[in-house]
């Protein structure tokens, strides 16, 4: 089976969010189970010098730039560094060789020609998947991701291509919305600007186009696939998604089990595993020392690592923090983001020296040490398409306390591997925390819960097999 995986970012080459992690890991996991998956990525300036052994395999002379002049573009073949995943790079310097990030300039402003840039990427994805491909490798299926490649299923279908396509929604909040005037430069027929097409509340939406034209839609957890059909989490797309529910499913992301392995973690000096847990106690001592927390072995230590954004439920944590301290607990926080949340966290730390510690910033090593050294992990997100930290927590024996939403609901089992609460309120969070406080002193029961989480399998292989089944079902005949 041959899959073309079109994406706008892929770790380790270029990353702004979770899409890059998935694009870096899933194609490799698919290849391990025998699927010939190849990645298509734009040739951003920052990735070109990281590529090895590139060779030109096609030249395109049919595209125009945003000003209507001929655009130089070619396709290079390379590989994702450190892997065996073949990589096709769309080298079109006028569109992608820029100083800033993939979507924004150095000042953080969206590039004014983003519609044109990602329509170009989408056109090339569709071309490679269709009958007029200039290269001799023909995919059986095109897998697109988020709004940046959302137009590809539209180009494919509108040009008469019959190759099936999948679009995965990693973040429904980014919808690739542009004014209707953008349409003229995107090689789309005027008739496609309709509710049965790329139109979205009077504008053009790349994501909506993908959701409308793709053969199948996936999102990154089964629960989130249900939730986005409802008004409160559907972000305006709920009608379309509910209408396509027969072609919508959720497949959980995996985690990098080499990078996140408590038995061999380059960020720890206190390795442990489900059968030899002594190192976990040492990890807690070291974390308390590192963060200036009182060296109390039996004080339940609550960890939290998150972007400090409203989505992550920090205000709920701030509301219950005094209660945690009153009951003899400690809190270790790591995150950065909205200034008002950061300020509230600083005030909390000042109120409870030695009991609450926070690092406002991004620190990968500390994120591993918090997972390893904490007893419980707080993740009261208001919504969570998949979530990674709760899976890291399970693997590191830090019992997660989570809101029953999205991927959190699909990965944490209440009373077995963690504590799950059902309303996104401080009161509901507090009741779950009280249950954790009650169980914690009962060491055999607590250890049983830790071990149950530590032995769950969240490897990419499971996800890859689920995608394989999905692909098989979409192909006209078994490949
Ligand atoms: P989201 O993608 O919504 O931010 P996830 O839980 O899916 O949430 O993934 C967040 C990832 O970013 C995790 O790998 C987490 O450990 C990491 N992370 C977030 N904030 C920080 C931080 N301040 N320092 C280190 N790692 C962080």
Short mmCIF file of C-alpha atoms and ligand atoms in Angstrom, two decimals:
data_model
loop_
_atom_site.label_atom_id
_atom_site.label_comp_id
_atom_site.label_asym_id
_atom_site.label_seq_id
_atom_site.Cartn_x
_atom_site.Cartn_y
_atom_site.Cartn_z
CA UNK A 1 0.00 0.00 0.00
CA UNK A 2 1.34 3.43 -0.96
CA UNK A 3 0.35 6.54 1.02
CA UNK A 4 1.28 10.16 0.28
CA UNK A 5 1.26 12.06 3.58
CA UNK A 6 0.94 15.79 2.84
CA UNK A 7 1.77 18.11 5.71
CA UNK A 8 3.03 21.62 6.44
CA UNK A 9 5.35 20.56 9.28
CA UNK A 10 7.22 17.44 10.36
CA UNK A 11 9.61 16.89 13.26
CA UNK A 12 12.58 17.07 13.41
CA UNK A 13 12.69 19.38 10.36
CA UNK A 14 10.11 22.01 11.23
CA UNK A 15 7.72 22.21 14.19
CA UNK A 16 5.18 24.64 15.57
CA UNK A 17 2.81 22.14 17.22
CA UNK A 18 1.47 18.62 17.57
CA UNK A 19 1.03 18.22 13.80
CA UNK A 20 4.82 18.08 13.48
CA UNK A 21 5.09 15.29 16.06
CA UNK A 22 2.47 13.22 14.28
CA UNK A 23 4.05 13.86 10.85
CA UNK A 24 7.46 12.88 12.23
CA UNK A 25 6.23 9.67 13.87
CA UNK A 26 3.23 8.23 12.01
CA UNK A 27 4.81 7.77 8.53
CA UNK A 28 7.75 5.94 10.15
CA UNK A 29 5.36 3.73 12.14
CA UNK A 30 3.38 2.99 8.96
CA UNK A 31 6.55 1.98 7.15
CA UNK A 32 7.43 -0.38 10.00
CA UNK A 33 4.22 -2.31 9.34
CA UNK A 34 4.92 -2.55 5.63
CA UNK A 35 3.14 0.51 4.21
CA UNK A 36 5.10 2.64 1.73
CA UNK A 37 4.28 6.02 3.26
CA UNK A 38 6.04 9.11 1.89
CA UNK A 39 5.86 12.69 3.13
CA UNK A 40 5.31 15.87 1.10
CA UNK A 41 6.56 19.06 2.78
CA UNK A 42 7.18 22.64 1.58
CA UNK A 43 10.82 23.63 1.09
CA UNK A 44 11.05 26.27 3.82
CA UNK A 45 14.42 28.01 3.99
CA UNK A 46 15.10 26.52 7.45
CA UNK A 47 14.73 22.94 6.28
CA UNK A 48 16.67 23.09 3.03
CA UNK A 49 20.09 23.07 4.66
CA UNK A 50 19.11 20.13 6.93
CA UNK A 51 18.36 17.84 4.00
CA UNK A 52 20.81 15.28 2.71
CA UNK A 53 21.15 13.63 -0.69
CA UNK A 54 18.40 15.63 -2.36
CA UNK A 55 17.77 15.19 -6.03
CA UNK A 56 15.35 16.89 -8.38
CA UNK A 57 12.66 14.57 -9.69
CA UNK A 58 10.22 16.98 -11.33
CA UNK A 59 9.89 20.57 -12.44
CA UNK A 60 6.57 22.45 -12.51
CA UNK A 61 5.98 25.28 -14.97
CA UNK A 62 2.19 25.57 -14.68
CA UNK A 63 1.99 27.64 -11.47
CA UNK A 64 1.76 31.42 -11.10
CA UNK A 65 2.81 33.47 -8.09
CA UNK A 66 0.40 35.65 -6.10
CA UNK A 67 1.05 38.52 -8.55
CA UNK A 68 0.19 36.35 -11.55
CA UNK A 69 3.76 35.86 -12.80
CA UNK A 70 5.24 32.40 -13.58
CA UNK A 71 6.50 30.72 -10.43
CA UNK A 72 9.61 28.56 -10.38
CA UNK A 73 8.84 25.30 -8.59
CA UNK A 74 10.35 21.85 -8.54
CA UNK A 75 10.08 18.64 -6.57
CA UNK A 76 13.07 17.25 -4.74
CA UNK A 77 13.38 13.80 -3.24
CA UNK A 78 15.17 13.31 0.07
CA UNK A 79 14.46 11.59 3.40
CA UNK A 80 13.34 12.75 6.84
CA UNK A 81 16.66 12.99 8.73
CA UNK A 82 17.29 10.11 11.09
CA UNK A 83 14.65 7.91 9.48
CA UNK A 84 13.97 5.86 6.37
CA UNK A 85 10.89 7.92 5.45
CA UNK A 86 11.13 9.20 1.86
CA UNK A 87 10.46 12.92 1.64
CA UNK A 88 9.21 14.97 -1.29
CA UNK A 89 10.07 18.63 -0.92
CA UNK A 90 8.17 21.28 -2.85
CA UNK A 91 10.96 23.73 -3.60
CA UNK A 92 9.31 26.99 -4.65
CA UNK A 93 11.52 29.75 -3.21
CA UNK A 94 9.10 32.60 -3.97
CA UNK A 95 6.51 30.90 -1.76
CA UNK A 96 8.55 29.16 0.93
CA UNK A 97 12.11 30.52 1.18
CA UNK A 98 11.40 33.12 3.88
CA UNK A 99 13.05 34.26 7.08
CA UNK A 100 10.23 33.73 9.60
CA UNK A 101 8.27 30.61 10.54
CA UNK A 102 6.16 28.44 8.24
CA UNK A 103 3.06 30.62 8.57
CA UNK A 104 4.22 33.91 10.07
CA UNK A 105 7.05 36.38 9.64
CA UNK A 106 9.62 37.16 12.32
CA UNK A 107 7.19 39.68 13.88
CA UNK A 108 4.52 37.01 14.28
CA UNK A 109 2.29 38.31 11.48
CA UNK A 110 0.66 35.90 9.04
CA UNK A 111 2.24 36.08 5.59
CA UNK A 112 -0.20 37.98 3.35
CA UNK A 113 -0.02 35.27 0.67
CA UNK A 114 -0.68 32.25 2.92
CA UNK A 115 -3.73 31.29 0.85
CA UNK A 116 -1.58 31.18 -2.25
CA UNK A 117 1.32 29.37 -0.54
CA UNK A 118 -0.73 26.52 0.88
CA UNK A 119 -2.97 26.28 -2.17
CA UNK A 120 0.26 25.61 -4.06
CA UNK A 121 1.23 22.85 -1.63
CA UNK A 122 -2.28 21.40 -1.92
CA UNK A 123 -2.19 21.52 -5.74
CA UNK A 124 1.08 19.62 -5.81
CA UNK A 125 -0.27 17.03 -3.34
CA UNK A 126 -3.32 16.51 -5.57
CA UNK A 127 -1.15 16.36 -8.68
CA UNK A 128 1.10 13.68 -7.19
CA UNK A 129 -1.97 11.67 -6.15
CA UNK A 130 -3.77 12.02 -9.49
CA UNK A 131 -3.40 10.57 -13.01
CA UNK A 132 -1.23 13.44 -14.30
CA UNK A 133 1.55 12.98 -11.75
CA UNK A 134 5.00 13.84 -13.16
CA UNK A 135 6.73 11.19 -11.02
CA UNK A 136 6.68 7.43 -11.29
CA UNK A 137 5.55 6.73 -7.72
CA UNK A 138 1.76 6.73 -7.55
CA UNK A 139 0.05 6.65 -4.13
CA UNK A 140 -3.08 4.58 -3.52
CA UNK A 141 -4.34 7.20 -1.07
CA UNK A 142 -3.64 10.84 -0.18
CA UNK A 143 -3.53 11.68 3.55
CA UNK A 144 -3.85 15.42 4.28
CA UNK A 145 -3.52 17.26 7.57
CA UNK A 146 -5.20 20.42 8.90
CA UNK A 147 -6.11 23.48 6.82
CA UNK A 148 -2.73 23.84 5.13
CA UNK A 149 -3.36 20.82 2.92
CA UNK A 150 -7.17 21.06 3.15
CA UNK A 151 -7.57 22.15 -0.47
CA UNK A 152 -5.81 19.04 -1.80
CA UNK A 153 -8.92 16.80 -1.71
CA UNK A 154 -10.79 19.61 -3.51
CA UNK A 155 -8.20 19.88 -6.30
CA UNK A 156 -8.08 16.12 -6.59
CA UNK A 157 -11.84 15.69 -6.91
CA UNK A 158 -12.44 18.77 -9.08
CA UNK A 159 -9.80 17.58 -11.54
CA UNK A 160 -11.52 14.20 -11.87
CA UNK A 161 -9.01 12.27 -9.75
CA UNK A 162 -10.42 9.16 -8.12
CA UNK A 163 -7.66 8.43 -5.60
CA UNK A 164 -9.25 8.30 -2.13
CA UNK A 165 -8.21 10.93 0.42
CA UNK A 166 -8.19 11.31 4.20
CA UNK A 167 -7.97 14.56 6.12
CA UNK A 168 -6.90 14.53 9.75
CA UNK A 169 -7.95 17.37 12.03
CA UNK A 170 -5.27 18.04 14.63
CA UNK A 171 -6.69 21.39 15.67
CA UNK A 172 -10.16 22.49 14.62
CA UNK A 173 -9.46 26.03 15.82
CA UNK A 174 -7.30 26.80 12.76
CA UNK A 175 -9.58 26.81 9.74
CA UNK A 176 -7.59 28.58 7.00
CA UNK A 177 -10.18 31.28 6.35
CA UNK A 178 -9.59 33.80 3.54
CA UNK A 179 -11.78 36.37 1.77
CA UNK A 180 -13.72 35.19 -1.29
CA UNK A 181 -11.48 37.37 -3.48
CA UNK A 182 -8.62 34.90 -2.82
CA UNK A 183 -10.42 32.28 -4.91
CA UNK A 184 -9.51 33.85 -8.27
CA UNK A 185 -5.79 33.11 -7.80
CA UNK A 186 -6.15 29.57 -6.53
CA UNK A 187 -7.06 27.68 -9.72
CA UNK A 188 -10.45 26.68 -8.32
CA UNK A 189 -13.60 26.92 -10.41
CA UNK A 190 -16.00 29.68 -9.36
CA UNK A 191 -18.69 27.01 -8.95
CA UNK A 192 -16.74 25.50 -6.03
CA UNK A 193 -17.51 28.62 -3.98
CA UNK A 194 -20.71 27.19 -2.58
CA UNK A 195 -22.00 25.56 0.55
CA UNK A 196 -21.41 22.31 -1.35
CA UNK A 197 -17.75 23.23 -1.77
CA UNK A 198 -15.12 25.53 -0.31
CA UNK A 199 -17.41 28.35 0.91
CA UNK A 200 -17.74 28.86 4.67
CA UNK A 201 -20.02 31.60 6.03
CA UNK A 202 -19.28 33.90 3.07
CA UNK A 203 -15.53 33.24 3.10
CA UNK A 204 -13.23 30.56 1.77
CA UNK A 205 -12.07 27.94 4.29
CA UNK A 206 -9.29 25.52 3.40
CA UNK A 207 -10.24 23.24 6.30
CA UNK A 208 -13.90 23.18 5.33
CA UNK A 209 -12.85 22.29 1.78
CA UNK A 210 -10.93 19.29 3.13
CA UNK A 211 -13.79 18.24 5.39
CA UNK A 212 -16.19 18.47 2.45
CA UNK A 213 -14.17 16.82 -0.33
CA UNK A 214 -12.06 14.20 1.49
CA UNK A 215 -13.23 10.59 1.30
CA UNK A 216 -12.80 10.29 5.06
CA UNK A 217 -12.15 12.60 8.04
CA UNK A 218 -10.20 11.61 11.12
CA UNK A 219 -9.35 13.40 14.30
CA UNK A 220 -6.87 12.48 16.99
CA UNK A 221 -9.13 10.69 19.47
CA UNK A 222 -12.48 8.87 19.23
CA UNK A 223 -14.15 11.07 21.85
CA UNK A 224 -13.05 14.29 20.13
CA UNK A 225 -14.52 12.92 16.89
CA UNK A 226 -17.91 12.80 18.67
CA UNK A 227 -17.49 16.13 20.48
CA UNK A 228 -16.76 18.16 17.34
CA UNK A 229 -20.18 17.24 15.98
CA UNK A 230 -21.72 19.27 18.82
CA UNK A 231 -22.05 23.07 18.91
CA UNK A 232 -19.91 23.62 22.02
CA UNK A 233 -16.74 22.09 20.51
CA UNK A 234 -17.55 22.08 16.80
CA UNK A 235 -16.20 25.62 16.23
CA UNK A 236 -18.77 26.27 13.52
CA UNK A 237 -17.98 23.03 11.61
CA UNK A 238 -20.39 20.86 13.65
CA UNK A 239 -23.13 20.79 11.00
CA UNK A 240 -20.82 19.54 8.27
CA UNK A 241 -19.09 17.08 10.62
CA UNK A 242 -22.37 15.67 11.93
CA UNK A 243 -23.59 15.33 8.34
CA UNK A 244 -20.47 13.31 7.51
CA UNK A 245 -20.43 11.22 10.70
CA UNK A 246 -20.39 8.01 8.67
CA UNK A 247 -17.04 9.11 7.23
CA UNK A 248 -15.63 10.55 10.48
CA UNK A 249 -13.60 8.63 13.04
CA UNK A 250 -11.02 9.17 15.75
CA UNK A 251 -7.62 7.50 16.00
CA UNK A 252 -5.52 8.20 19.06
CA UNK A 253 -2.02 9.57 18.57
CA UNK A 254 0.82 7.52 19.94
CA UNK A 255 3.75 8.74 22.02
CA UNK A 256 7.46 8.41 21.40
CA UNK A 257 8.19 5.53 23.75
CA UNK A 258 11.97 5.86 23.32
CA UNK A 259 12.02 9.54 24.24
CA UNK A 260 9.50 8.97 27.08
CA UNK A 261 10.85 5.88 28.81
CA UNK A 262 11.29 6.08 32.62
CA UNK A 263 13.72 3.14 32.47
CA UNK A 264 16.09 4.96 30.09
CA UNK A 265 15.59 8.70 30.15
CA UNK A 266 18.56 10.98 29.43
CA UNK A 267 16.92 13.73 31.56
CA UNK A 268 16.81 11.57 34.74
CA UNK A 269 19.30 10.15 37.22
CA UNK A 270 16.72 7.90 38.84
CA UNK A 271 15.45 5.39 36.30
CA UNK A 272 12.57 3.10 37.23
CA UNK A 273 9.99 0.80 35.71
CA UNK A 274 6.77 -0.96 36.71
CA UNK A 275 8.68 -3.81 38.38
CA UNK A 276 11.42 -1.74 40.03
CA UNK A 277 9.87 1.41 41.43
CA UNK A 278 12.56 2.55 43.90
CA UNK A 279 13.91 5.07 41.40
CA UNK A 280 10.59 6.90 41.39
CA UNK A 281 11.03 7.83 45.06
CA UNK A 282 14.50 9.15 44.26
CA UNK A 283 13.06 11.14 41.33
CA UNK A 284 10.65 12.82 43.75
CA UNK A 285 13.48 13.76 46.15
CA UNK A 286 15.54 15.17 43.29
CA UNK A 287 12.58 17.14 41.93
CA UNK A 288 11.80 18.61 45.37
CA UNK A 289 15.46 19.59 45.66
CA UNK A 290 15.58 21.09 42.14
CA UNK A 291 12.45 23.17 42.67
CA UNK A 292 13.02 24.20 46.30
CA UNK A 293 10.08 22.19 47.63
CA UNK A 294 10.19 20.87 51.21
CA UNK A 295 11.87 17.42 51.22
CA UNK A 296 8.77 15.55 52.40
CA UNK A 297 8.56 12.01 51.17
CA UNK A 298 4.88 11.49 52.06
CA UNK A 299 3.48 14.82 50.80
CA UNK A 300 1.52 14.02 47.62
CA UNK A 301 3.23 15.97 44.84
CA UNK A 302 0.94 17.21 42.03
CA UNK A 303 2.63 17.98 38.70
CA UNK A 304 1.30 20.01 35.80
CA UNK A 305 2.92 20.89 32.47
CA UNK A 306 0.90 22.91 30.01
CA UNK A 307 0.72 25.83 27.69
CA UNK A 308 -0.76 28.48 29.95
CA UNK A 309 -3.89 28.92 27.91
CA UNK A 310 -7.54 28.98 28.91
CA UNK A 311 -8.01 25.59 27.18
CA UNK A 312 -5.77 23.88 29.73
CA UNK A 313 -7.98 24.70 32.75
CA UNK A 314 -5.32 26.57 34.74
CA UNK A 315 -8.01 28.66 36.43
CA UNK A 316 -9.51 25.47 37.87
CA UNK A 317 -6.10 24.51 39.25
CA UNK A 318 -5.62 27.99 40.73
CA UNK A 319 -9.03 27.63 42.41
CA UNK A 320 -8.15 24.32 44.12
CA UNK A 321 -4.45 24.98 44.85
CA UNK A 322 -4.96 26.29 48.41
CA UNK A 323 -7.03 23.19 49.18
CA UNK A 324 -4.20 20.93 47.97
CA UNK A 325 -1.70 22.73 50.21
CA UNK A 326 -4.11 22.66 53.21
CA UNK A 327 -4.34 18.89 52.86
CA UNK A 328 -0.56 18.58 52.94
CA UNK A 329 0.14 18.36 49.21
CA UNK A 330 2.74 20.07 47.03
CA UNK A 331 2.47 21.44 43.49
CA UNK A 332 5.07 21.65 40.68
CA UNK A 333 4.03 23.66 37.63
CA UNK A 334 5.78 24.16 34.29
CA UNK A 335 4.43 26.27 31.49
CA UNK A 336 4.37 29.49 29.58
CA UNK A 337 1.71 31.40 27.71
CA UNK A 338 -0.89 34.00 28.60
CA UNK A 339 0.57 36.71 30.79
CA UNK A 340 -2.47 36.93 33.12
CA UNK A 341 -2.26 33.20 33.92
CA UNK A 342 1.52 33.40 34.41
CA UNK A 343 1.00 36.31 36.87
CA UNK A 344 -1.64 34.38 38.84
CA UNK A 345 0.72 31.39 39.07
CA UNK A 346 3.50 33.64 40.41
CA UNK A 347 1.15 34.97 43.13
CA UNK A 348 0.29 31.38 44.11
CA UNK A 349 3.98 30.47 44.44
CA UNK A 350 4.64 33.52 46.64
CA UNK A 351 1.76 32.54 48.91
CA UNK A 352 3.10 29.01 49.49
CA UNK A 353 6.91 29.02 49.52
CA UNK A 354 8.36 25.51 49.72
CA UNK A 355 4.97 24.03 48.84
CA UNK A 356 4.23 25.35 45.36
CA UNK A 357 6.96 25.75 42.72
CA UNK A 358 6.55 27.01 39.18
CA UNK A 359 8.86 27.49 36.27
CA UNK A 360 7.44 29.95 33.77
CA UNK A 361 9.17 28.95 30.56
CA UNK A 362 9.81 26.03 28.24
CA UNK A 363 12.10 23.34 29.64
CA UNK A 364 12.07 19.89 28.08
CA UNK A 365 14.34 18.29 30.71
CA UNK A 366 12.23 19.59 33.58
CA UNK A 367 9.08 18.30 31.88
CA UNK A 368 10.56 14.78 32.07
CA UNK A 369 11.63 15.28 35.69
CA UNK A 370 8.16 16.51 36.71
CA UNK A 371 6.53 13.47 35.12
CA UNK A 372 9.03 11.20 36.90
CA UNK A 373 9.01 12.94 40.30
CA UNK A 374 5.35 13.77 40.83
CA UNK A 375 2.76 11.43 42.37
CA UNK A 376 -0.23 12.84 40.52
CA UNK A 377 -0.64 14.85 37.34
CA UNK A 378 -3.29 17.54 36.81
CA UNK A 379 -4.87 17.87 33.37
CA UNK A 380 -8.27 19.56 33.72
CA UNK A 381 -8.40 20.77 30.07
CA UNK A 382 -11.74 22.21 28.97
CA UNK A 383 -11.19 20.35 25.69
CA UNK A 384 -8.30 18.20 24.47
CA UNK A 385 -8.22 16.74 20.92
CA UNK A 386 -5.73 14.06 22.06
CA UNK A 387 -3.27 15.30 24.69
CA UNK A 388 0.18 13.87 25.25
CA UNK A 389 1.00 14.68 28.84
CA UNK A 390 -1.59 12.33 30.32
CA UNK A 391 0.02 9.47 28.34
CA UNK A 392 3.50 10.48 29.51
CA UNK A 393 2.12 10.62 33.09
CA UNK A 394 0.65 7.13 32.87
CA UNK A 395 3.98 5.81 31.62
CA UNK A 396 5.89 7.57 34.41
CA UNK A 397 3.61 6.44 37.27
CA UNK A 398 2.27 9.93 37.88
CA UNK A 399 -1.42 9.21 38.35
CA UNK A 400 -3.40 11.56 36.07
CA UNK A 401 -6.42 13.53 37.27
CA UNK A 402 -8.27 14.55 34.11
CA UNK A 403 -11.46 16.10 32.80
CA UNK A 404 -13.50 13.58 30.76
CA UNK A 405 -12.95 15.22 27.38
CA UNK A 406 -11.38 14.22 24.06
CA UNK A 407 -8.26 12.10 24.28
CA UNK A 408 -8.19 12.40 28.09
CA UNK A 409 -11.40 10.43 28.31
CA UNK A 410 -10.02 7.84 25.88
CA UNK A 411 -6.72 7.24 27.68
CA UNK A 412 -7.39 7.47 31.43
CA UNK A 413 -9.61 4.91 33.12
CA UNK A 414 -11.32 6.21 36.23
CA UNK A 415 -10.37 4.32 39.38
CA UNK A 416 -8.05 2.02 37.40
CA UNK A 417 -5.26 4.19 35.95
CA UNK A 418 -6.32 7.62 37.22
CA UNK A 419 -9.15 9.90 38.33
CA UNK A 420 -11.65 11.27 35.84
CA UNK A 421 -14.17 14.04 36.54
CA UNK A 422 -17.05 15.02 34.33
CA UNK A 423 -17.79 18.72 34.70
CA UNK A 424 -15.11 21.33 33.86
CA UNK A 425 -15.56 23.04 37.24
CA UNK A 426 -13.25 23.62 40.20
CA UNK A 427 -15.69 21.72 42.41
CA UNK A 428 -15.60 18.58 40.23
CA UNK A 429 -11.80 18.80 40.00
CA UNK A 430 -11.60 19.13 43.76
CA UNK A 431 -13.75 16.03 44.34
CA UNK A 432 -11.39 14.04 42.07
CA UNK A 433 -8.36 15.41 43.95
CA UNK A 434 -9.94 14.39 47.27
CA UNK A 435 -10.36 10.85 45.95
CA UNK A 436 -6.65 10.86 45.08
CA UNK A 437 -5.73 12.13 48.57
CA UNK A 438 -7.82 9.32 50.10
CA UNK A 439 -6.21 6.55 48.05
CA UNK A 440 -2.62 7.80 48.22
CA UNK A 441 -1.78 6.54 51.78
CA UNK A 442 -3.00 3.03 50.89
CA UNK A 443 0.27 2.07 49.28
CA UNK A 444 -0.63 -1.30 47.71
CA UNK A 445 -3.77 0.16 46.09
CA UNK A 446 -1.87 3.24 44.92
CA UNK A 447 0.93 1.12 43.50
CA UNK A 448 -1.62 -1.00 41.69
CA UNK A 449 -3.02 2.11 40.04
CA UNK A 450 0.45 3.35 39.06
CA UNK A 451 1.39 -0.03 37.64
CA UNK A 452 -1.85 -0.29 35.67
CA UNK A 453 -1.01 3.02 33.95
CA UNK A 454 2.66 2.21 33.44
CA UNK A 455 1.88 -0.98 31.58
CA UNK A 456 -0.61 0.52 29.11
CA UNK A 457 0.60 0.59 25.51
CA UNK A 458 0.49 4.00 23.82
CA UNK A 459 3.05 3.24 21.14
CA UNK A 460 2.64 4.53 17.57
CA UNK A 461 2.33 0.96 16.35
CA UNK A 462 -1.27 0.80 17.63
CA UNK A 463 -2.15 4.03 15.84
CA UNK A 464 -0.43 2.90 12.66
CA UNK A 465 -2.49 -0.31 12.64
CA UNK A 466 -5.70 1.70 13.06
CA UNK A 467 -4.75 3.93 10.09
CA UNK A 468 -3.88 0.82 8.09
CA UNK A 469 -7.38 -0.58 8.69
CA UNK A 470 -8.92 2.75 7.74
CA UNK A 471 -6.88 3.00 4.51
CA UNK A 472 -7.74 -0.58 3.56
CA UNK A 473 -11.43 0.20 3.86
CA UNK A 474 -11.13 3.22 1.56
CA UNK A 475 -9.29 1.53 -1.28
CA UNK A 476 -11.42 0.24 -4.13
CA UNK A 477 -9.87 -3.21 -3.92
CA UNK A 478 -7.44 -4.63 -1.41
CA UNK A 479 -3.92 -3.47 -2.15
P1 LIG B 1 -0.87 20.86 23.37
O1 LIG B 1 -0.39 20.26 22.07
O2 LIG B 1 -2.29 21.31 23.36
O3 LIG B 1 0.04 21.93 23.91
P2 LIG B 1 -0.26 18.23 24.49
O4 LIG B 1 -0.43 17.63 25.85
O5 LIG B 1 -0.84 17.46 23.35
O6 LIG B 1 -0.84 19.71 24.51
O7 LIG B 1 1.28 18.41 24.18
C1 LIG B 1 2.05 19.33 24.83
C2 LIG B 1 3.51 18.97 24.65
O8 LIG B 1 4.33 20.10 24.91
C3 LIG B 1 3.96 17.92 25.59
O9 LIG B 1 4.99 17.19 25.00
C4 LIG B 1 4.45 18.75 26.78
O10 LIG B 1 5.32 18.05 27.60
C5 LIG B 1 5.11 19.88 26.08
N1 LIG B 1 5.16 21.14 26.83
C6 LIG B 1 4.16 22.05 26.95
N2 LIG B 1 4.59 23.12 27.68
C7 LIG B 1 5.87 22.86 28.01
C8 LIG B 1 6.87 23.58 28.74
N3 LIG B 1 6.62 24.77 29.28
N4 LIG B 1 8.09 23.03 28.86
C9 LIG B 1 8.35 21.82 28.32
N5 LIG B 1 7.46 21.09 27.61
C10 LIG B 1 6.23 21.60 27.46
#
